[in-house]
PDB file of C-alpha atoms in Angstrom:
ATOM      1  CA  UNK A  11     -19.403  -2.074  -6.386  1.00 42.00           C
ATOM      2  CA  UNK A  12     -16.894  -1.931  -8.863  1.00 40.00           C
ATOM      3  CA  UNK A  13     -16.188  -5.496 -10.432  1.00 41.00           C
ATOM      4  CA  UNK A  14     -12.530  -6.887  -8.988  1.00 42.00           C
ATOM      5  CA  UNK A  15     -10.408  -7.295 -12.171  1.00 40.00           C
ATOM      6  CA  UNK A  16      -7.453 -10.362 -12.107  1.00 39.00           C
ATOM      7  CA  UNK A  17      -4.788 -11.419 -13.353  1.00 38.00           C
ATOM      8  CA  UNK A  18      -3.004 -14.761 -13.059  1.00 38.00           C
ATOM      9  CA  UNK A  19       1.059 -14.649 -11.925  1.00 38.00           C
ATOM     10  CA  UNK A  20       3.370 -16.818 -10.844  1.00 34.00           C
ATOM     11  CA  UNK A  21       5.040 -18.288  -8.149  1.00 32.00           C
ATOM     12  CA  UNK A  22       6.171 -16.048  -5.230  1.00 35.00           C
ATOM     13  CA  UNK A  23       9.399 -17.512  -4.492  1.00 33.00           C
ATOM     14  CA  UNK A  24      11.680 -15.938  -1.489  1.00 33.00           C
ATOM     15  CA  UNK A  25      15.048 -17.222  -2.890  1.00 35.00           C
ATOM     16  CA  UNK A  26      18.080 -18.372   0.300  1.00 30.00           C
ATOM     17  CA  UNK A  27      19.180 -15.142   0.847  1.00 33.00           C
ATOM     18  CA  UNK A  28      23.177 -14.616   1.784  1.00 37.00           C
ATOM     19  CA  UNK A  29      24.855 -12.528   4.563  1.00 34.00           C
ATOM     20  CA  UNK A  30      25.492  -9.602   2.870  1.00 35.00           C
ATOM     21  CA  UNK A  31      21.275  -9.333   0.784  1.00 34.00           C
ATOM     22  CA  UNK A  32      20.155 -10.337   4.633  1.00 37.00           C
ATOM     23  CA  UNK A  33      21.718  -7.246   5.628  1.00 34.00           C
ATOM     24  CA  UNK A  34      20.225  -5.467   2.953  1.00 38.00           C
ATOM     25  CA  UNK A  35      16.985  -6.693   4.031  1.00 38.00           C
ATOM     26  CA  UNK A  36      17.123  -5.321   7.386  1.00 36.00           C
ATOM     27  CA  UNK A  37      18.149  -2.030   6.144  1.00 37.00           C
ATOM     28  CA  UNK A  38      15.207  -2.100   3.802  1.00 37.00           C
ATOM     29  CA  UNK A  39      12.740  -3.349   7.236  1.00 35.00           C
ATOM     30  CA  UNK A  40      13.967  -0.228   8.775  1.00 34.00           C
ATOM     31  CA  UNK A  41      12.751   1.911   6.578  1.00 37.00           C
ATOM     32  CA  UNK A  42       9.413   0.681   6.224  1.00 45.00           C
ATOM     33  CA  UNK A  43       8.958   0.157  10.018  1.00 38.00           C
ATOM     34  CA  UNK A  44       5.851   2.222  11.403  1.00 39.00           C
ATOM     35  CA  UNK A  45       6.910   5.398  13.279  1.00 37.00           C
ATOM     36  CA  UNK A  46      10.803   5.226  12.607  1.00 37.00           C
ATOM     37  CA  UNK A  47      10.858   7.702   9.706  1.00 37.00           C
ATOM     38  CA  UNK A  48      13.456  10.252   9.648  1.00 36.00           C
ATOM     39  CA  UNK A  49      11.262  13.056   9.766  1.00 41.00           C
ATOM     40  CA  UNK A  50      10.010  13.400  13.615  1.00 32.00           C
ATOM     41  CA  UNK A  51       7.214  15.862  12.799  1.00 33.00           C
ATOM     42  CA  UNK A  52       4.142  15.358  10.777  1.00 38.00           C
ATOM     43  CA  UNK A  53       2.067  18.026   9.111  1.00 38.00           C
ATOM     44  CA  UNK A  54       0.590  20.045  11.532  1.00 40.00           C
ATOM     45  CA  UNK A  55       3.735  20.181  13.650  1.00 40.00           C
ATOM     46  CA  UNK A  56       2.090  16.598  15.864  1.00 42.00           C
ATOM     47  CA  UNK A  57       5.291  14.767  16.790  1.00 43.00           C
ATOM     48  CA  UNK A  58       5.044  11.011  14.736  1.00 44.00           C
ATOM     49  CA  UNK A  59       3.675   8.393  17.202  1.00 44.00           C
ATOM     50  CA  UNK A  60       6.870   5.494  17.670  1.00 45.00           C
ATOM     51  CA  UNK A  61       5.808   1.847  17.471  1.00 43.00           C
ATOM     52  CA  UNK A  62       6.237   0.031  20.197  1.00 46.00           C
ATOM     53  CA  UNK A  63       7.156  -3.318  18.137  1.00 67.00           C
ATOM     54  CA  UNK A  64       7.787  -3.786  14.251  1.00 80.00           C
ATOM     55  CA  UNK A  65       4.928  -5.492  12.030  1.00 93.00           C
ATOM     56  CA  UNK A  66       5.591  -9.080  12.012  1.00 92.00           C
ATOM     57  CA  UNK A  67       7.161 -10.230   8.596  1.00 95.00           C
ATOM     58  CA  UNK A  68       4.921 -11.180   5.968  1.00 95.00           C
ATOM     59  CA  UNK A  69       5.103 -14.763   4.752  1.00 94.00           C
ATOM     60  CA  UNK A  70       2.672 -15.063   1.463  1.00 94.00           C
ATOM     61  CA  UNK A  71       2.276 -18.935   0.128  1.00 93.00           C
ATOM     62  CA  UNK A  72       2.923 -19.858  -3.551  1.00 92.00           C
ATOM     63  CA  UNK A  73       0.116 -18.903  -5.620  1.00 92.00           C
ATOM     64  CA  UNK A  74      -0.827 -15.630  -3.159  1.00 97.00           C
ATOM     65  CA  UNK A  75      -3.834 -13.822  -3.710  1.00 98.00           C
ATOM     66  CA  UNK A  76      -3.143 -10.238  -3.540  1.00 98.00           C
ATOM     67  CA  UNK A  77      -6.391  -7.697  -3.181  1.00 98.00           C
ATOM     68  CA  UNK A  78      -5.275  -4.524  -4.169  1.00 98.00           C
ATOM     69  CA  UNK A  79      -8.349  -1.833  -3.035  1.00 98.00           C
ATOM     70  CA  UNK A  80      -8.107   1.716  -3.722  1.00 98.00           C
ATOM     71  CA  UNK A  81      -8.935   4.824  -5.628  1.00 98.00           C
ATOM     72  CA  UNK A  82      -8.190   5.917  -9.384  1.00 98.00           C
ATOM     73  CA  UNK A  83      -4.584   4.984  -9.299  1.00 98.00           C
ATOM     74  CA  UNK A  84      -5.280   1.357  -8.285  1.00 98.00           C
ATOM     75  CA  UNK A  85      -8.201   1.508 -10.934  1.00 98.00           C
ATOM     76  CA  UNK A  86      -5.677   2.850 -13.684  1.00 98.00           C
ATOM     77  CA  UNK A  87      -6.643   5.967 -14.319  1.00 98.00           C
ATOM     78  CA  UNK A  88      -4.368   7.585 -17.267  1.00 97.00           C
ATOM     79  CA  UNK A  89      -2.672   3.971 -18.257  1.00 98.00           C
ATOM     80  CA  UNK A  90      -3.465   3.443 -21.942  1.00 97.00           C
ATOM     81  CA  UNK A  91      -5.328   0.759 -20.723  1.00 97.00           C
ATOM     82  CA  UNK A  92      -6.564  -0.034 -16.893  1.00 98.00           C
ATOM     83  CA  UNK A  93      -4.840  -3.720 -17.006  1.00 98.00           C
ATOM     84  CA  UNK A  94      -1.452  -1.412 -16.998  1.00 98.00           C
ATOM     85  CA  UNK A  95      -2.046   0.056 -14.106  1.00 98.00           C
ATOM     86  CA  UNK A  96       0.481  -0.637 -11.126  1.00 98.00           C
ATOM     87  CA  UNK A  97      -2.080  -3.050  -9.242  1.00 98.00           C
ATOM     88  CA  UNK A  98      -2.556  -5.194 -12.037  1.00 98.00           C
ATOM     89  CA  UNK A  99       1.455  -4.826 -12.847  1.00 98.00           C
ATOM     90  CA  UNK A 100       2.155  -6.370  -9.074  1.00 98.00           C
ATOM     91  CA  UNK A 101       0.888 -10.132 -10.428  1.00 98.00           C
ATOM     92  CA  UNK A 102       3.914  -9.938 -12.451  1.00 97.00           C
ATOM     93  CA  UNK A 103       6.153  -8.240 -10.451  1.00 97.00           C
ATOM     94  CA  UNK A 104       5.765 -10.331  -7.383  1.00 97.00           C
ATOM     95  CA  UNK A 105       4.644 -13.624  -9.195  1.00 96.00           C
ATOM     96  CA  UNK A 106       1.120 -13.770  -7.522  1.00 97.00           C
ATOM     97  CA  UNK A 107      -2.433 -13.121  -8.538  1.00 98.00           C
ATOM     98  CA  UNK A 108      -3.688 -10.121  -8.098  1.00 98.00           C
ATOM     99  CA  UNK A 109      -7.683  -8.851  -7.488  1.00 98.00           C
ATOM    100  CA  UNK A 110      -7.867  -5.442  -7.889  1.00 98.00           C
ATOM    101  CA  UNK A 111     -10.437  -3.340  -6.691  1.00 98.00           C
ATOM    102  CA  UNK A 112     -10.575   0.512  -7.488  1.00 98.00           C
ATOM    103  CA  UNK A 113     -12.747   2.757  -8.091  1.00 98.00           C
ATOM    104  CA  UNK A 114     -12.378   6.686  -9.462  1.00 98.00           C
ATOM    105  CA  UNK A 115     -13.010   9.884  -7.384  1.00 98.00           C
ATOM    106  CA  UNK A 116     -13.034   7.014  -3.693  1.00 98.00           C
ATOM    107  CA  UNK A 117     -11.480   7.459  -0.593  1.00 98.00           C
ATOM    108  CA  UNK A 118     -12.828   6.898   2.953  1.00 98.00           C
ATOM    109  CA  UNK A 119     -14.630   9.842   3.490  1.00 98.00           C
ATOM    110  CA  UNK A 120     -15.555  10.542  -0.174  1.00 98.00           C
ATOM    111  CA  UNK A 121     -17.777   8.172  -2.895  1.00 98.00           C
ATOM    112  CA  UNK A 122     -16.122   7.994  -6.283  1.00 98.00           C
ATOM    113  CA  UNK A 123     -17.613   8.100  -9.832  1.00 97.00           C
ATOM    114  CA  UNK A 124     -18.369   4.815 -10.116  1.00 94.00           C
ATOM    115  CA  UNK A 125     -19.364   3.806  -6.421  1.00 97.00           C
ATOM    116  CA  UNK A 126     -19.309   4.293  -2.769  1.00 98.00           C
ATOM    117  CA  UNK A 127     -16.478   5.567  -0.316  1.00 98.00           C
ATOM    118  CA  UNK A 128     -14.326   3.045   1.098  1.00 98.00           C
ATOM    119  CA  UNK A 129     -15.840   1.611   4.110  1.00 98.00           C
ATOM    120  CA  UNK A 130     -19.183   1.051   2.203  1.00 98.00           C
ATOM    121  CA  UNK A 131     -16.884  -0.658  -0.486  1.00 98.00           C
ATOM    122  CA  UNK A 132     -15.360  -2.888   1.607  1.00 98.00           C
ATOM    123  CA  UNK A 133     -18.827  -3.915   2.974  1.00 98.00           C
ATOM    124  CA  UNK A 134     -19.797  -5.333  -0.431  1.00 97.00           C
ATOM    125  CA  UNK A 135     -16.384  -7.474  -1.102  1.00 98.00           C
ATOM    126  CA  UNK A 136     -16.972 -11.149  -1.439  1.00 97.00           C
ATOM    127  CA  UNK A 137     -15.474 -13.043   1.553  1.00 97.00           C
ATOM    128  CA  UNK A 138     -14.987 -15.743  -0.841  1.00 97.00           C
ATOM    129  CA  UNK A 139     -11.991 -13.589  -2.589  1.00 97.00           C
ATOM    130  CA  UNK A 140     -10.286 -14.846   0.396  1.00 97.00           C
ATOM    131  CA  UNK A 141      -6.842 -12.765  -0.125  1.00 98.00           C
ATOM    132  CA  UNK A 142      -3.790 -13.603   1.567  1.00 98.00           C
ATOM    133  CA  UNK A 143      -2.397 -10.348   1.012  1.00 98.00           C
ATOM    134  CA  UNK A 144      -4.138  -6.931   1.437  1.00 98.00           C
ATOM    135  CA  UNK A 145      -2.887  -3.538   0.145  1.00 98.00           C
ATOM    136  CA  UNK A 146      -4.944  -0.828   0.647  1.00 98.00           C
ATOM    137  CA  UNK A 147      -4.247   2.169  -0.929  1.00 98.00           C
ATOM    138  CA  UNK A 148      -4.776   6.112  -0.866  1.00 95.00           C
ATOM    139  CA  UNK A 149      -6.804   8.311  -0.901  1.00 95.00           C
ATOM    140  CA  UNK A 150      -6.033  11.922  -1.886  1.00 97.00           C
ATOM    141  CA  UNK A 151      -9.538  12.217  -3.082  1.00 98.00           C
ATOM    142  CA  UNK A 152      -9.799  12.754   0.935  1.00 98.00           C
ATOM    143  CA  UNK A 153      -8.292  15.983   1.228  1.00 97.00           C
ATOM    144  CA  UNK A 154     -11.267  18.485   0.576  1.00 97.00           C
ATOM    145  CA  UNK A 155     -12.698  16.691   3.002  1.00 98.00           C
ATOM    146  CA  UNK A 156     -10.384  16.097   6.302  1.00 97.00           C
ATOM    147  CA  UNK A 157     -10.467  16.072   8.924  1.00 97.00           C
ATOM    148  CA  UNK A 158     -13.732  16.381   9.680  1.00 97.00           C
ATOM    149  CA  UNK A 159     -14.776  12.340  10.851  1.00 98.00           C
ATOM    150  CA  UNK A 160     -11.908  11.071   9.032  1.00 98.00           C
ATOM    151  CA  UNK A 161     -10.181   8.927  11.589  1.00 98.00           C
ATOM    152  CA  UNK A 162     -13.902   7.269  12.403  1.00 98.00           C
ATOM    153  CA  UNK A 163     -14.249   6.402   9.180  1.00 98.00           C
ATOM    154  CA  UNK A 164     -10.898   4.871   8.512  1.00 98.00           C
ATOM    155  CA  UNK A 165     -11.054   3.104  11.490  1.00 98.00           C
ATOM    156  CA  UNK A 166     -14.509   1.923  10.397  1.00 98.00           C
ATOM    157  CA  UNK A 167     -13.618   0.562   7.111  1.00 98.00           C
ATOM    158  CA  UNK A 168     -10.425  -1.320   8.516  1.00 98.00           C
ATOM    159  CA  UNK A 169     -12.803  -2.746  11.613  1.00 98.00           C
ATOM    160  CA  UNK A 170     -14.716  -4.047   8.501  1.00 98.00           C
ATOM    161  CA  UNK A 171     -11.764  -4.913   6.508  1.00 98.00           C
ATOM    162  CA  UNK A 172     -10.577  -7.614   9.088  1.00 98.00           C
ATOM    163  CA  UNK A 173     -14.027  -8.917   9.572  1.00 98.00           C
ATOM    164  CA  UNK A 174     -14.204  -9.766   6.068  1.00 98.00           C
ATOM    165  CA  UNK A 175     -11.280 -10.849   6.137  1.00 98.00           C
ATOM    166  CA  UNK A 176      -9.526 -12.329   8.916  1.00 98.00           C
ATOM    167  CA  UNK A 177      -6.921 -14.436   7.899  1.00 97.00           C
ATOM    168  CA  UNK A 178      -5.724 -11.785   5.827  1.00 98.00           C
ATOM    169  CA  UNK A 179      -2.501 -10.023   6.291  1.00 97.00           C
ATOM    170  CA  UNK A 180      -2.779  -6.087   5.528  1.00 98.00           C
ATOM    171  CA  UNK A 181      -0.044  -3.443   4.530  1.00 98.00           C
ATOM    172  CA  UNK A 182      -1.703   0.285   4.330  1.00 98.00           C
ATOM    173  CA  UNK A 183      -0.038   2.354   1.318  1.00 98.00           C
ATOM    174  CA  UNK A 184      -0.621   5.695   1.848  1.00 98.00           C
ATOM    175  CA  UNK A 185      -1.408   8.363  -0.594  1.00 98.00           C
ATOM    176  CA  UNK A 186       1.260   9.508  -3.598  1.00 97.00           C
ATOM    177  CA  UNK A 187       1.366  13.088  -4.309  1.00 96.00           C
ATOM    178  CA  UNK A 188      -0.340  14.197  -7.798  1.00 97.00           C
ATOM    179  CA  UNK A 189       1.172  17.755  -7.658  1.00 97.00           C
ATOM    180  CA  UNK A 190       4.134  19.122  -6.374  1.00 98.00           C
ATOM    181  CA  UNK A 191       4.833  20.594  -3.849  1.00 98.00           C
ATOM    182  CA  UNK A 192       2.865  18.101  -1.773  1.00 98.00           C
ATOM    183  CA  UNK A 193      -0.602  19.722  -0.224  1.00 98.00           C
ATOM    184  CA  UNK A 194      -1.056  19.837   3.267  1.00 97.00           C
ATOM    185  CA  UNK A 195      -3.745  18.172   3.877  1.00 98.00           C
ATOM    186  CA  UNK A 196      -2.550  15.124   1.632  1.00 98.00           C
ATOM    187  CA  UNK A 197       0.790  15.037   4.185  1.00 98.00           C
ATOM    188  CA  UNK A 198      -1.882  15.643   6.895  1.00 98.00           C
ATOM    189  CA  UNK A 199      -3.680  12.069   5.787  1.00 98.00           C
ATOM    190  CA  UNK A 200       0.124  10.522   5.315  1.00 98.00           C
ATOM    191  CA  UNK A 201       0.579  11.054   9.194  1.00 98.00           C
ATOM    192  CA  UNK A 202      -2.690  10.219  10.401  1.00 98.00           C
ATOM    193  CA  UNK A 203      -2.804   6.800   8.828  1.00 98.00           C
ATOM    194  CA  UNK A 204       0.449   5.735   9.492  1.00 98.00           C
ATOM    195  CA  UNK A 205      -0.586   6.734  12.988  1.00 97.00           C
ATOM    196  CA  UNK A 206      -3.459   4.350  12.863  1.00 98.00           C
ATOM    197  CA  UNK A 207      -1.549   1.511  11.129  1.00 98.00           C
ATOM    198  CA  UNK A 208       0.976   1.633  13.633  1.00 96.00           C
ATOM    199  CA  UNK A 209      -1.614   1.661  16.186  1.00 96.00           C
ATOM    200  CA  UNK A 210      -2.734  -2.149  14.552  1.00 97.00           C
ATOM    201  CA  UNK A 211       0.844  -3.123  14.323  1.00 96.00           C
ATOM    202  CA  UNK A 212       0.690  -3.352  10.277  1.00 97.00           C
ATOM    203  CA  UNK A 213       2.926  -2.347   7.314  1.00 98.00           C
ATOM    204  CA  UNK A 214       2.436   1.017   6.360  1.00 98.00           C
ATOM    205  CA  UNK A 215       4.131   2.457   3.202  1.00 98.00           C
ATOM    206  CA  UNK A 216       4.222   6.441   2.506  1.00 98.00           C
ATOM    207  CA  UNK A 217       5.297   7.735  -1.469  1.00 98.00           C
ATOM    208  CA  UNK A 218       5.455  10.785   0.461  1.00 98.00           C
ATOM    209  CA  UNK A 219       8.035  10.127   3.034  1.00 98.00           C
ATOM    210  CA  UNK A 220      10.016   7.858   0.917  1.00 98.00           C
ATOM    211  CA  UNK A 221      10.160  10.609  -1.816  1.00 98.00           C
ATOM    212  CA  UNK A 222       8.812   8.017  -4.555  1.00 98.00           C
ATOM    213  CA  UNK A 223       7.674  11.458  -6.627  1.00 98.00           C
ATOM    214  CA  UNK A 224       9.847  14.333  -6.890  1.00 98.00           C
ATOM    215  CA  UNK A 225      11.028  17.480  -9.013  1.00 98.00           C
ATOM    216  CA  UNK A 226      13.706  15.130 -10.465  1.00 98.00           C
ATOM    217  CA  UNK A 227      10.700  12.483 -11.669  1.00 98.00           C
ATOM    218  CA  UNK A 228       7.674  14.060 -11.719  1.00 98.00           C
ATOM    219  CA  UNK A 229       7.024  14.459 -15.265  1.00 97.00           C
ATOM    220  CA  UNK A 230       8.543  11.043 -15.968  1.00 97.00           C
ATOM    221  CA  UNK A 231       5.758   9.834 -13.530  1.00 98.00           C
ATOM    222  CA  UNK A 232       2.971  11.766 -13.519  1.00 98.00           C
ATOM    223  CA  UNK A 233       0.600  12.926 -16.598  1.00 98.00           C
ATOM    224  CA  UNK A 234      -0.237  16.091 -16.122  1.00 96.00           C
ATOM    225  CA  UNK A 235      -1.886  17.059 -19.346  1.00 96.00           C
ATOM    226  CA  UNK A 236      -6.434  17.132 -19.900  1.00 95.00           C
ATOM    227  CA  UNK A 237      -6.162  13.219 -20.122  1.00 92.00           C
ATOM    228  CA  UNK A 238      -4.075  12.411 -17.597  1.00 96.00           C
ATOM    229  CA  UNK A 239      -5.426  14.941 -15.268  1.00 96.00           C
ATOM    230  CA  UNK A 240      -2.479  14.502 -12.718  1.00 97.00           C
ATOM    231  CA  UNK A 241      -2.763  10.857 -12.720  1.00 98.00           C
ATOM    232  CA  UNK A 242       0.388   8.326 -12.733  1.00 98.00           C
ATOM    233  CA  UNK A 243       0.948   7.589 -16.756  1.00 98.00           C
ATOM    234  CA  UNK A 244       1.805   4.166 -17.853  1.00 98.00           C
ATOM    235  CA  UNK A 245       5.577   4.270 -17.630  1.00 98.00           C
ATOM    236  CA  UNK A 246       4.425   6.092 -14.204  1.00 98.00           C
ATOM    237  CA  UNK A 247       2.654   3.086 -13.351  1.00 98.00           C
ATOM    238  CA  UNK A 248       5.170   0.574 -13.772  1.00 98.00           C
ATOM    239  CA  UNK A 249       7.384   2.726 -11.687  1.00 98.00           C
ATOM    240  CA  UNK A 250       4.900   2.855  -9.022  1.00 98.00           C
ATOM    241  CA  UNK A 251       4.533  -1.290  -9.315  1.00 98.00           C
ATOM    242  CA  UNK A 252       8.262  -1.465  -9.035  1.00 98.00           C
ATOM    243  CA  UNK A 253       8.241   0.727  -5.741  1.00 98.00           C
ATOM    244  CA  UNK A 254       5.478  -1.379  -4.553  1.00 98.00           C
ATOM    245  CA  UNK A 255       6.702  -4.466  -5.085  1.00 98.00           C
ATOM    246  CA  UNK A 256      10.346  -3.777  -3.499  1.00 98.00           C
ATOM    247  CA  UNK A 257       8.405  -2.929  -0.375  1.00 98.00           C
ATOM    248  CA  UNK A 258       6.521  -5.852   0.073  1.00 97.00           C
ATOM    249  CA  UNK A 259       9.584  -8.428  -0.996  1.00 96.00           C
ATOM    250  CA  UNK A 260      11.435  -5.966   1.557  1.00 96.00           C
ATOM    251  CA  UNK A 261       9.026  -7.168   4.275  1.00 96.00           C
ATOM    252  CA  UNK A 262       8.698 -10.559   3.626  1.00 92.00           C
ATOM    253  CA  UNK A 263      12.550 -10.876   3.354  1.00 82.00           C
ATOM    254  CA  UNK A 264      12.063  -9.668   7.354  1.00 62.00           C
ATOM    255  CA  UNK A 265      10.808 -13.570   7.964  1.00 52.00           C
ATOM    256  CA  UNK A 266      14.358 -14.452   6.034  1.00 52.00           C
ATOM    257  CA  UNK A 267      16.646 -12.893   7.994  1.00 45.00           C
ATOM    258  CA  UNK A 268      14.582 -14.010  11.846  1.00 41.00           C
ATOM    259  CA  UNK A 269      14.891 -17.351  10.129  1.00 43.00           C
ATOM    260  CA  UNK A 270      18.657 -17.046   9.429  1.00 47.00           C
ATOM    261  CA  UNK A 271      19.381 -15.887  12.963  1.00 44.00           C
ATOM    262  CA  UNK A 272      21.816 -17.791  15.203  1.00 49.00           C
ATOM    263  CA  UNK A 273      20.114 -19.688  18.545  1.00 42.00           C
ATOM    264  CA  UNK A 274      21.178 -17.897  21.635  1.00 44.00           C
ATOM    265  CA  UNK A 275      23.141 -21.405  22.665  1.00 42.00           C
ATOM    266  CA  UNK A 276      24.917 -20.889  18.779  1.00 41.00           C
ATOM    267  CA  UNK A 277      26.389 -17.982  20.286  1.00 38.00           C
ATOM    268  CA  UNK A 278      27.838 -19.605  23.273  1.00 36.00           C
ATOM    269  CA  UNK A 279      31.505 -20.915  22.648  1.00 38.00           C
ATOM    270  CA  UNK A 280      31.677 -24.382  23.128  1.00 37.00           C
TER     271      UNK A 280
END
């Protein structure tokens, strides 16, 4: 397995929030929300499953752990150094420490260069990480592969995911595109895990539907040269932690705003 790196951040505070930010926050919920994306067909022309019920909000304690598991872009990959990367750049960015877990070439189906595919990965974690946070990221390094036992093995490594850890709350970011126009079988894998996180009633986040990589910032975000080799660069990392980060804050700010709601009798006139 490849050896967790850390980092040490602070505090995760979620500030008093006023009316107009709470509204904000809601706005932001409803984007993330499983199954209420804007775009009604996935790849394939398969209507988009519809959650029956939003995620619960994520409340993380101070001093969160946050494992961050995933492929070469949680690893690094193209950074001028790993520790740049966007999964080490989350410690700072949400003020918690992060564990970060990611090896080159992984995904679920397929090993990477410097060990197994996902679900054999996530066999070999140490329970006594004990995250409060999971994000589990990718894979593009998938799409050669799919579909063929795809959806077994995804729901294989998440079955082993929550055994590990149980008390663990997990948000599913799905694969960012590392060529334009985005390949079919990497929108393909977009659709069928946000169909399976939605099925689990978790946090899914898709680069792809939220258009985090475009035309307009693709080569501001993505080295494309023979080091980079399509991989995010650093300034394409700290992008990436940015986008990150305002998702999660966005759902834990859901807890804010159920918190800040009136009591049924508070809406009865006196």
């Amino acid at each position: 397995m490849h050896a967790p790196g850390r980092l040490r951040g602070r505090r995760l505070w979620l500030p008093l929030l006023g009316a107009a930010l709470a509204v904000a926050a809601v706005c932001v919920v409803a984007v993330l929300r499983p199954g209420t994306t804007a775009d009604p067909v996935a790849a394939g022309g398969v209507e988009a499953p519809i959650a029956a019920t939003a995620p619960a909000a994520l409340v993380l304690p101070d001093e969160a752990r946050v494992l961050v598991f995933g492929d070469s872009w949680v690893y690094g990959s193209a950074a001028l150094s790993p520790t740049l990367g966007f999964a080490y750049r989350l410690a700072d960015e949400l003020g918690v420490e992060t564990l970060v877990d990611g090896v080159r070439g992984s995904g679920y189906l397929k090993p990477g260069l410097d060990g197994p595919a996902y679900g054999e990965r996530i066999a070999q974690l140490d329970p006594a990480l004990d995250p409060d946070l999971i994000v589990i990221e990718g894979s593009i390094n998938d799409r050669r592969l799919y579909p063929d036992g795809y959806r077994d093995a995804v729901t294989a490594a998440w079955d082993q995911l929550v055994a590990r850890f149980p008390d663990a709350d997990i948000v599913v970011l799905g694969p960012a595109p590392q060529v334009l126009p985005v390949e079919g079988p990497t929108r393909q894998i977009d659709a069928e895990l946000r169909d399976l996180a939605t099925g689990r009633g978790w946090w899914y986040i898709s680069p792809i539907q939220e258009e985090w990589i475009t035309t307009a910032n693709y080569a501001a975000v993505i080295d494309s040269g023979p080091i980079g080799r399509d991989h995010p660069s650093t300034a394409g990392h700290a992008y990436l932690a940015t986008r990150v980060a305002d998702a999660v804050r966005g759902m834990t700010q859901a807890a804010d705003v159920v918190a800040d709601a009136p009591l049924d009798d508070e809406l009865i006139a006196p």
